[in-house]
Amino acid sequence: MATKTLDRIFAIGTGALGIYVVWNALGYGYMRGVVPGAGFFPFWVGVGLIALSIGNFARSLRGIEVINTAFDMAGAVKALGIVAATVALILTAPFFGLLLGSGLFILATAFVIRPRWTPVFAARIVTVAIGFPLFAHFLFGVYLRVPIVEGVFGF
């Protein structure tokens, strides 16, 4: 399959993912009184995915950027692994919540990119997987008082 065809399929897939994210974000509530609701940020992430995928698809159709390199099997497997981790995050967010889900997403993505971890790399990834959700909780949940999608564990 040609790289151009794969690029177009990827653009269509990310556009569909963006539509799914927007649709579900609206279910969480866009606003909560005068502050953004739990669906506010996912809504705009979905809109961004849709806009960027439309731009990518249009660029591919117009031939603005010519991709000369072909995907090798390892690169394709990594790309599909990252897409699978992203889809898993989106589908499991109602169960795990966004904070725990994003930590698990970071771990899964790091494993897809680099399956063999050194102790130093593992320490860094685990630190980010714990630190990012904590930072997001304090920034959005505490400081900005934006409700974050919580899972069955209450966070």
mmCIF file with all atom_site columns, C-alpha atoms in Angstrom:
data_model
loop_
_atom_site.group_PDB
_atom_site.id
_atom_site.type_symbol
_atom_site.label_atom_id
_atom_site.label_alt_id
_atom_site.label_comp_id
_atom_site.label_asym_id
_atom_site.label_entity_id
_atom_site.label_seq_id
_atom_site.pdbx_PDB_ins_code
_atom_site.Cartn_x
_atom_site.Cartn_y
_atom_site.Cartn_z
_atom_site.occupancy
_atom_site.B_iso_or_equiv
_atom_site.pdbx_formal_charge
_atom_site.auth_seq_id
_atom_site.auth_comp_id
_atom_site.auth_asym_id
_atom_site.auth_atom_id
_atom_site.pdbx_PDB_model_num
ATOM 1   C CA . MET A 1 1   ? 0.000   0.000  0.000  1.00 0.00 ? 1   MET A CA 1
ATOM 2   C CA . ALA A 1 2   ? 1.368   3.408  -0.934 1.00 0.00 ? 2   ALA A CA 1
ATOM 3   C CA . THR A 1 3   ? 2.412   5.847  1.760  1.00 0.00 ? 3   THR A CA 1
ATOM 4   C CA . LYS A 1 4   ? -0.021  8.418  0.345  1.00 0.00 ? 4   LYS A CA 1
ATOM 5   C CA . THR A 1 5   ? -2.913  5.981  0.780  1.00 0.00 ? 5   THR A CA 1
ATOM 6   C CA . LEU A 1 6   ? -1.870  5.208  4.355  1.00 0.00 ? 6   LEU A CA 1
ATOM 7   C CA . ASP A 1 7   ? -1.640  8.935  5.051  1.00 0.00 ? 7   ASP A CA 1
ATOM 8   C CA . ARG A 1 8   ? -5.201  9.415  3.816  1.00 0.00 ? 8   ARG A CA 1
ATOM 9   C CA . ILE A 1 9   ? -6.504  6.452  5.817  1.00 0.00 ? 9   ILE A CA 1
ATOM 10  C CA . PHE A 1 10  ? -4.798  7.852  8.911  1.00 0.00 ? 10  PHE A CA 1
ATOM 11  C CA . ALA A 1 11  ? -6.372  11.294 8.285  1.00 0.00 ? 11  ALA A CA 1
ATOM 12  C CA . ILE A 1 12  ? -9.828  9.745  7.963  1.00 0.00 ? 12  ILE A CA 1
ATOM 13  C CA . GLY A 1 13  ? -9.263  7.667  11.097 1.00 0.00 ? 13  GLY A CA 1
ATOM 14  C CA . THR A 1 14  ? -8.106  10.619 13.192 1.00 0.00 ? 14  THR A CA 1
ATOM 15  C CA . GLY A 1 15  ? -11.031 12.663 11.911 1.00 0.00 ? 15  GLY A CA 1
ATOM 16  C CA . ALA A 1 16  ? -13.438 9.917  12.979 1.00 0.00 ? 16  ALA A CA 1
ATOM 17  C CA . LEU A 1 17  ? -11.692 9.744  16.342 1.00 0.00 ? 17  LEU A CA 1
ATOM 18  C CA . GLY A 1 18  ? -12.095 13.516 16.695 1.00 0.00 ? 18  GLY A CA 1
ATOM 19  C CA . ILE A 1 19  ? -15.820 13.244 15.984 1.00 0.00 ? 19  ILE A CA 1
ATOM 20  C CA . TYR A 1 20  ? -16.122 10.498 18.591 1.00 0.00 ? 20  TYR A CA 1
ATOM 21  C CA . VAL A 1 21  ? -14.258 12.610 21.169 1.00 0.00 ? 21  VAL A CA 1
ATOM 22  C CA . VAL A 1 22  ? -16.448 15.678 20.493 1.00 0.00 ? 22  VAL A CA 1
ATOM 23  C CA . TRP A 1 23  ? -19.621 13.593 20.696 1.00 0.00 ? 23  TRP A CA 1
ATOM 24  C CA . ASN A 1 24  ? -18.661 12.087 24.041 1.00 0.00 ? 24  ASN A CA 1
ATOM 25  C CA . ALA A 1 25  ? -17.295 15.355 25.424 1.00 0.00 ? 25  ALA A CA 1
ATOM 26  C CA . LEU A 1 26  ? -20.693 16.950 24.966 1.00 0.00 ? 26  LEU A CA 1
ATOM 27  C CA . GLY A 1 27  ? -22.125 14.194 27.149 1.00 0.00 ? 27  GLY A CA 1
ATOM 28  C CA . TYR A 1 28  ? -19.843 15.271 30.000 1.00 0.00 ? 28  TYR A CA 1
ATOM 29  C CA . GLY A 1 29  ? -21.089 18.846 29.833 1.00 0.00 ? 29  GLY A CA 1
ATOM 30  C CA . TYR A 1 30  ? -19.375 21.731 28.069 1.00 0.00 ? 30  TYR A CA 1
ATOM 31  C CA . MET A 1 31  ? -19.945 24.303 30.812 1.00 0.00 ? 31  MET A CA 1
ATOM 32  C CA . ARG A 1 32  ? -20.758 23.988 34.481 1.00 0.00 ? 32  ARG A CA 1
ATOM 33  C CA . GLY A 1 33  ? -22.260 27.302 35.439 1.00 0.00 ? 33  GLY A CA 1
ATOM 34  C CA . VAL A 1 34  ? -19.652 29.918 34.627 1.00 0.00 ? 34  VAL A CA 1
ATOM 35  C CA . VAL A 1 35  ? -16.671 27.527 34.535 1.00 0.00 ? 35  VAL A CA 1
ATOM 36  C CA . PRO A 1 36  ? -15.765 24.939 31.926 1.00 0.00 ? 36  PRO A CA 1
ATOM 37  C CA . GLY A 1 37  ? -17.325 21.541 32.484 1.00 0.00 ? 37  GLY A CA 1
ATOM 38  C CA . ALA A 1 38  ? -15.676 18.127 32.295 1.00 0.00 ? 38  ALA A CA 1
ATOM 39  C CA . GLY A 1 39  ? -16.292 18.013 28.542 1.00 0.00 ? 39  GLY A CA 1
ATOM 40  C CA . PHE A 1 40  ? -14.750 21.411 27.768 1.00 0.00 ? 40  PHE A CA 1
ATOM 41  C CA . PHE A 1 41  ? -11.157 20.317 27.147 1.00 0.00 ? 41  PHE A CA 1
ATOM 42  C CA . PRO A 1 42  ? -12.000 17.007 25.439 1.00 0.00 ? 42  PRO A CA 1
ATOM 43  C CA . PHE A 1 43  ? -14.368 18.931 23.171 1.00 0.00 ? 43  PHE A CA 1
ATOM 44  C CA . TRP A 1 44  ? -11.587 21.232 21.974 1.00 0.00 ? 44  TRP A CA 1
ATOM 45  C CA . VAL A 1 45  ? -9.120  18.368 21.658 1.00 0.00 ? 45  VAL A CA 1
ATOM 46  C CA . GLY A 1 46  ? -11.656 16.618 19.420 1.00 0.00 ? 46  GLY A CA 1
ATOM 47  C CA . VAL A 1 47  ? -12.202 19.782 17.368 1.00 0.00 ? 47  VAL A CA 1
ATOM 48  C CA . GLY A 1 48  ? -8.423  20.053 16.985 1.00 0.00 ? 48  GLY A CA 1
ATOM 49  C CA . LEU A 1 49  ? -8.189  16.432 15.837 1.00 0.00 ? 49  LEU A CA 1
ATOM 50  C CA . ILE A 1 50  ? -10.915 17.030 13.266 1.00 0.00 ? 50  ILE A CA 1
ATOM 51  C CA . ALA A 1 51  ? -9.318  20.240 11.962 1.00 0.00 ? 51  ALA A CA 1
ATOM 52  C CA . LEU A 1 52  ? -5.833  18.757 11.735 1.00 0.00 ? 52  LEU A CA 1
ATOM 53  C CA . SER A 1 53  ? -7.089  15.593 10.048 1.00 0.00 ? 53  SER A CA 1
ATOM 54  C CA . ILE A 1 54  ? -8.982  17.665 7.467  1.00 0.00 ? 54  ILE A CA 1
ATOM 55  C CA . GLY A 1 55  ? -5.809  19.651 6.836  1.00 0.00 ? 55  GLY A CA 1
ATOM 56  C CA . ASN A 1 56  ? -3.764  16.474 6.551  1.00 0.00 ? 56  ASN A CA 1
ATOM 57  C CA . PHE A 1 57  ? -6.269  14.896 4.159  1.00 0.00 ? 57  PHE A CA 1
ATOM 58  C CA . ALA A 1 58  ? -6.440  18.050 2.000  1.00 0.00 ? 58  ALA A CA 1
ATOM 59  C CA . ARG A 1 59  ? -2.634  18.284 1.954  1.00 0.00 ? 59  ARG A CA 1
ATOM 60  C CA . SER A 1 60  ? -2.468  14.674 0.830  1.00 0.00 ? 60  SER A CA 1
ATOM 61  C CA . LEU A 1 61  ? -5.017  15.215 -1.951 1.00 0.00 ? 61  LEU A CA 1
ATOM 62  C CA . ARG A 1 62  ? -3.326  18.368 -3.220 1.00 0.00 ? 62  ARG A CA 1
ATOM 63  C CA . GLY A 1 63  ? 0.128   16.781 -3.188 1.00 0.00 ? 63  GLY A CA 1
ATOM 64  C CA . ILE A 1 64  ? 1.585   19.653 -1.182 1.00 0.00 ? 64  ILE A CA 1
ATOM 65  C CA . GLU A 1 65  ? 3.925   17.392 0.726  1.00 0.00 ? 65  GLU A CA 1
ATOM 66  C CA . VAL A 1 66  ? 5.447   14.385 -0.945 1.00 0.00 ? 66  VAL A CA 1
ATOM 67  C CA . ILE A 1 67  ? 6.361   11.591 1.432  1.00 0.00 ? 67  ILE A CA 1
ATOM 68  C CA . ASN A 1 68  ? 9.311   9.744  -0.018 1.00 0.00 ? 68  ASN A CA 1
ATOM 69  C CA . THR A 1 69  ? 9.933   7.270  2.757  1.00 0.00 ? 69  THR A CA 1
ATOM 70  C CA . ALA A 1 70  ? 7.934   4.117  3.143  1.00 0.00 ? 70  ALA A CA 1
ATOM 71  C CA . PHE A 1 71  ? 6.807   2.675  6.436  1.00 0.00 ? 71  PHE A CA 1
ATOM 72  C CA . ASP A 1 72  ? 8.859   -0.231 7.615  1.00 0.00 ? 72  ASP A CA 1
ATOM 73  C CA . MET A 1 73  ? 7.117   -2.941 9.592  1.00 0.00 ? 73  MET A CA 1
ATOM 74  C CA . ALA A 1 74  ? 8.557   -1.814 12.954 1.00 0.00 ? 74  ALA A CA 1
ATOM 75  C CA . GLY A 1 75  ? 7.382   1.764  12.380 1.00 0.00 ? 75  GLY A CA 1
ATOM 76  C CA . ALA A 1 76  ? 3.927   0.602  11.331 1.00 0.00 ? 76  ALA A CA 1
ATOM 77  C CA . VAL A 1 77  ? 3.601   -1.620 14.415 1.00 0.00 ? 77  VAL A CA 1
ATOM 78  C CA . LYS A 1 78  ? 4.648   1.264  16.687 1.00 0.00 ? 78  LYS A CA 1
ATOM 79  C CA . ALA A 1 79  ? 2.186   3.639  15.011 1.00 0.00 ? 79  ALA A CA 1
ATOM 80  C CA . LEU A 1 80  ? -0.648  1.117  15.368 1.00 0.00 ? 80  LEU A CA 1
ATOM 81  C CA . GLY A 1 81  ? 0.340   0.516  18.994 1.00 0.00 ? 81  GLY A CA 1
ATOM 82  C CA . ILE A 1 82  ? 0.143   4.229  19.775 1.00 0.00 ? 82  ILE A CA 1
ATOM 83  C CA . VAL A 1 83  ? -3.216  4.480  18.002 1.00 0.00 ? 83  VAL A CA 1
ATOM 84  C CA . ALA A 1 84  ? -4.445  1.479  20.018 1.00 0.00 ? 84  ALA A CA 1
ATOM 85  C CA . ALA A 1 85  ? -3.243  3.067  23.283 1.00 0.00 ? 85  ALA A CA 1
ATOM 86  C CA . THR A 1 86  ? -5.019  6.320  22.372 1.00 0.00 ? 86  THR A CA 1
ATOM 87  C CA . VAL A 1 87  ? -8.260  4.546  21.531 1.00 0.00 ? 87  VAL A CA 1
ATOM 88  C CA . ALA A 1 88  ? -7.977  2.527  24.756 1.00 0.00 ? 88  ALA A CA 1
ATOM 89  C CA . LEU A 1 89  ? -7.566  5.761  26.748 1.00 0.00 ? 89  LEU A CA 1
ATOM 90  C CA . ILE A 1 90  ? -10.652 7.262  25.162 1.00 0.00 ? 90  ILE A CA 1
ATOM 91  C CA . LEU A 1 91  ? -12.779 4.152  25.599 1.00 0.00 ? 91  LEU A CA 1
ATOM 92  C CA . THR A 1 92  ? -11.694 3.478  29.193 1.00 0.00 ? 92  THR A CA 1
ATOM 93  C CA . ALA A 1 93  ? -11.781 7.090  30.442 1.00 0.00 ? 93  ALA A CA 1
ATOM 94  C CA . PRO A 1 94  ? -15.296 6.678  31.873 1.00 0.00 ? 94  PRO A CA 1
ATOM 95  C CA . PHE A 1 95  ? -14.076 3.666  33.888 1.00 0.00 ? 95  PHE A CA 1
ATOM 96  C CA . PHE A 1 96  ? -10.560 4.708  34.936 1.00 0.00 ? 96  PHE A CA 1
ATOM 97  C CA . GLY A 1 97  ? -11.037 8.476  34.764 1.00 0.00 ? 97  GLY A CA 1
ATOM 98  C CA . LEU A 1 98  ? -8.717  10.811 32.878 1.00 0.00 ? 98  LEU A CA 1
ATOM 99  C CA . LEU A 1 99  ? -6.053  11.087 35.563 1.00 0.00 ? 99  LEU A CA 1
ATOM 100 C CA . LEU A 1 100 ? -5.427  7.371  36.052 1.00 0.00 ? 100 LEU A CA 1
ATOM 101 C CA . GLY A 1 101 ? -6.097  6.782  32.353 1.00 0.00 ? 101 GLY A CA 1
ATOM 102 C CA . SER A 1 102 ? -3.488  9.321  31.258 1.00 0.00 ? 102 SER A CA 1
ATOM 103 C CA . GLY A 1 103 ? -0.890  7.730  33.546 1.00 0.00 ? 103 GLY A CA 1
ATOM 104 C CA . LEU A 1 104 ? -1.624  4.309  32.065 1.00 0.00 ? 104 LEU A CA 1
ATOM 105 C CA . PHE A 1 105 ? -1.534  5.839  28.575 1.00 0.00 ? 105 PHE A CA 1
ATOM 106 C CA . ILE A 1 106 ? 1.945   7.250  29.209 1.00 0.00 ? 106 ILE A CA 1
ATOM 107 C CA . LEU A 1 107 ? 3.194   3.846  30.357 1.00 0.00 ? 107 LEU A CA 1
ATOM 108 C CA . ALA A 1 108 ? 1.599   2.039  27.397 1.00 0.00 ? 108 ALA A CA 1
ATOM 109 C CA . THR A 1 109 ? 2.924   4.532  24.850 1.00 0.00 ? 109 THR A CA 1
ATOM 110 C CA . ALA A 1 110 ? 6.429   4.355  26.307 1.00 0.00 ? 110 ALA A CA 1
ATOM 111 C CA . PHE A 1 111 ? 6.288   0.565  26.112 1.00 0.00 ? 111 PHE A CA 1
ATOM 112 C CA . VAL A 1 112 ? 5.166   0.688  22.474 1.00 0.00 ? 112 VAL A CA 1
ATOM 113 C CA . ILE A 1 113 ? 7.977   3.066  21.555 1.00 0.00 ? 113 ILE A CA 1
ATOM 114 C CA . ARG A 1 114 ? 10.632  1.335  23.631 1.00 0.00 ? 114 ARG A CA 1
ATOM 115 C CA . PRO A 1 115 ? 9.699   -2.209 24.733 1.00 0.00 ? 115 PRO A CA 1
ATOM 116 C CA . ARG A 1 116 ? 12.979  -2.841 26.583 1.00 0.00 ? 116 ARG A CA 1
ATOM 117 C CA . TRP A 1 117 ? 13.393  -0.450 29.482 1.00 0.00 ? 117 TRP A CA 1
ATOM 118 C CA . THR A 1 118 ? 16.567  0.303  31.340 1.00 0.00 ? 118 THR A CA 1
ATOM 119 C CA . PRO A 1 119 ? 16.170  1.113  35.041 1.00 0.00 ? 119 PRO A CA 1
ATOM 120 C CA . VAL A 1 120 ? 16.879  4.800  34.347 1.00 0.00 ? 120 VAL A CA 1
ATOM 121 C CA . PHE A 1 121 ? 14.316  4.949  31.534 1.00 0.00 ? 121 PHE A CA 1
ATOM 122 C CA . ALA A 1 122 ? 11.741  3.107  33.677 1.00 0.00 ? 122 ALA A CA 1
ATOM 123 C CA . ALA A 1 123 ? 12.264  5.560  36.533 1.00 0.00 ? 123 ALA A CA 1
ATOM 124 C CA . ARG A 1 124 ? 11.788  8.513  34.206 1.00 0.00 ? 124 ARG A CA 1
ATOM 125 C CA . ILE A 1 125 ? 8.652   7.110  32.570 1.00 0.00 ? 125 ILE A CA 1
ATOM 126 C CA . VAL A 1 126 ? 7.069   6.123  35.883 1.00 0.00 ? 126 VAL A CA 1
ATOM 127 C CA . THR A 1 127 ? 7.860   9.589  37.238 1.00 0.00 ? 127 THR A CA 1
ATOM 128 C CA . VAL A 1 128 ? 6.122   11.201 34.256 1.00 0.00 ? 128 VAL A CA 1
ATOM 129 C CA . ALA A 1 129 ? 3.210   8.727  34.441 1.00 0.00 ? 129 ALA A CA 1
ATOM 130 C CA . ILE A 1 130 ? 2.631   9.727  38.076 1.00 0.00 ? 130 ILE A CA 1
ATOM 131 C CA . GLY A 1 131 ? 3.686   13.372 37.848 1.00 0.00 ? 131 GLY A CA 1
ATOM 132 C CA . PHE A 1 132 ? 1.621   14.413 34.831 1.00 0.00 ? 132 PHE A CA 1
ATOM 133 C CA . PRO A 1 133 ? -1.758  13.300 36.252 1.00 0.00 ? 133 PRO A CA 1
ATOM 134 C CA . LEU A 1 134 ? -0.915  14.939 39.585 1.00 0.00 ? 134 LEU A CA 1
ATOM 135 C CA . PHE A 1 135 ? 0.057   18.160 37.813 1.00 0.00 ? 135 PHE A CA 1
ATOM 136 C CA . ALA A 1 136 ? -3.137  18.032 35.719 1.00 0.00 ? 136 ALA A CA 1
ATOM 137 C CA . HIS A 1 137 ? -5.226  17.407 38.840 1.00 0.00 ? 137 HIS A CA 1
ATOM 138 C CA . PHE A 1 138 ? -3.784  20.379 40.695 1.00 0.00 ? 138 PHE A CA 1
ATOM 139 C CA . LEU A 1 139 ? -3.858  22.677 37.660 1.00 0.00 ? 139 LEU A CA 1
ATOM 140 C CA . PHE A 1 140 ? -7.327  21.855 36.382 1.00 0.00 ? 140 PHE A CA 1
ATOM 141 C CA . GLY A 1 141 ? -9.140  20.277 39.309 1.00 0.00 ? 141 GLY A CA 1
ATOM 142 C CA . VAL A 1 142 ? -7.818  22.413 42.175 1.00 0.00 ? 142 VAL A CA 1
ATOM 143 C CA . TYR A 1 143 ? -6.521  25.701 40.768 1.00 0.00 ? 143 TYR A CA 1
ATOM 144 C CA . LEU A 1 144 ? -8.914  26.220 37.835 1.00 0.00 ? 144 LEU A CA 1
ATOM 145 C CA . ARG A 1 145 ? -11.741 24.218 39.469 1.00 0.00 ? 145 ARG A CA 1
ATOM 146 C CA . VAL A 1 146 ? -12.538 22.447 36.231 1.00 0.00 ? 146 VAL A CA 1
ATOM 147 C CA . PRO A 1 147 ? -14.185 19.091 36.851 1.00 0.00 ? 147 PRO A CA 1
ATOM 148 C CA . ILE A 1 148 ? -12.193 16.214 35.440 1.00 0.00 ? 148 ILE A CA 1
ATOM 149 C CA . VAL A 1 149 ? -13.761 12.981 34.241 1.00 0.00 ? 149 VAL A CA 1
ATOM 150 C CA . GLU A 1 150 ? -13.543 10.624 37.214 1.00 0.00 ? 150 GLU A CA 1
ATOM 151 C CA . GLY A 1 151 ? -13.582 6.858  37.077 1.00 0.00 ? 151 GLY A CA 1
ATOM 152 C CA . VAL A 1 152 ? -14.965 4.239  39.401 1.00 0.00 ? 152 VAL A CA 1
ATOM 153 C CA . PHE A 1 153 ? -12.022 4.728  41.769 1.00 0.00 ? 153 PHE A CA 1
ATOM 154 C CA . GLY A 1 154 ? -13.000 8.356  42.385 1.00 0.00 ? 154 GLY A CA 1
ATOM 155 C CA . PHE A 1 155 ? -10.106 10.011 40.544 1.00 0.00 ? 155 PHE A CA 1
#
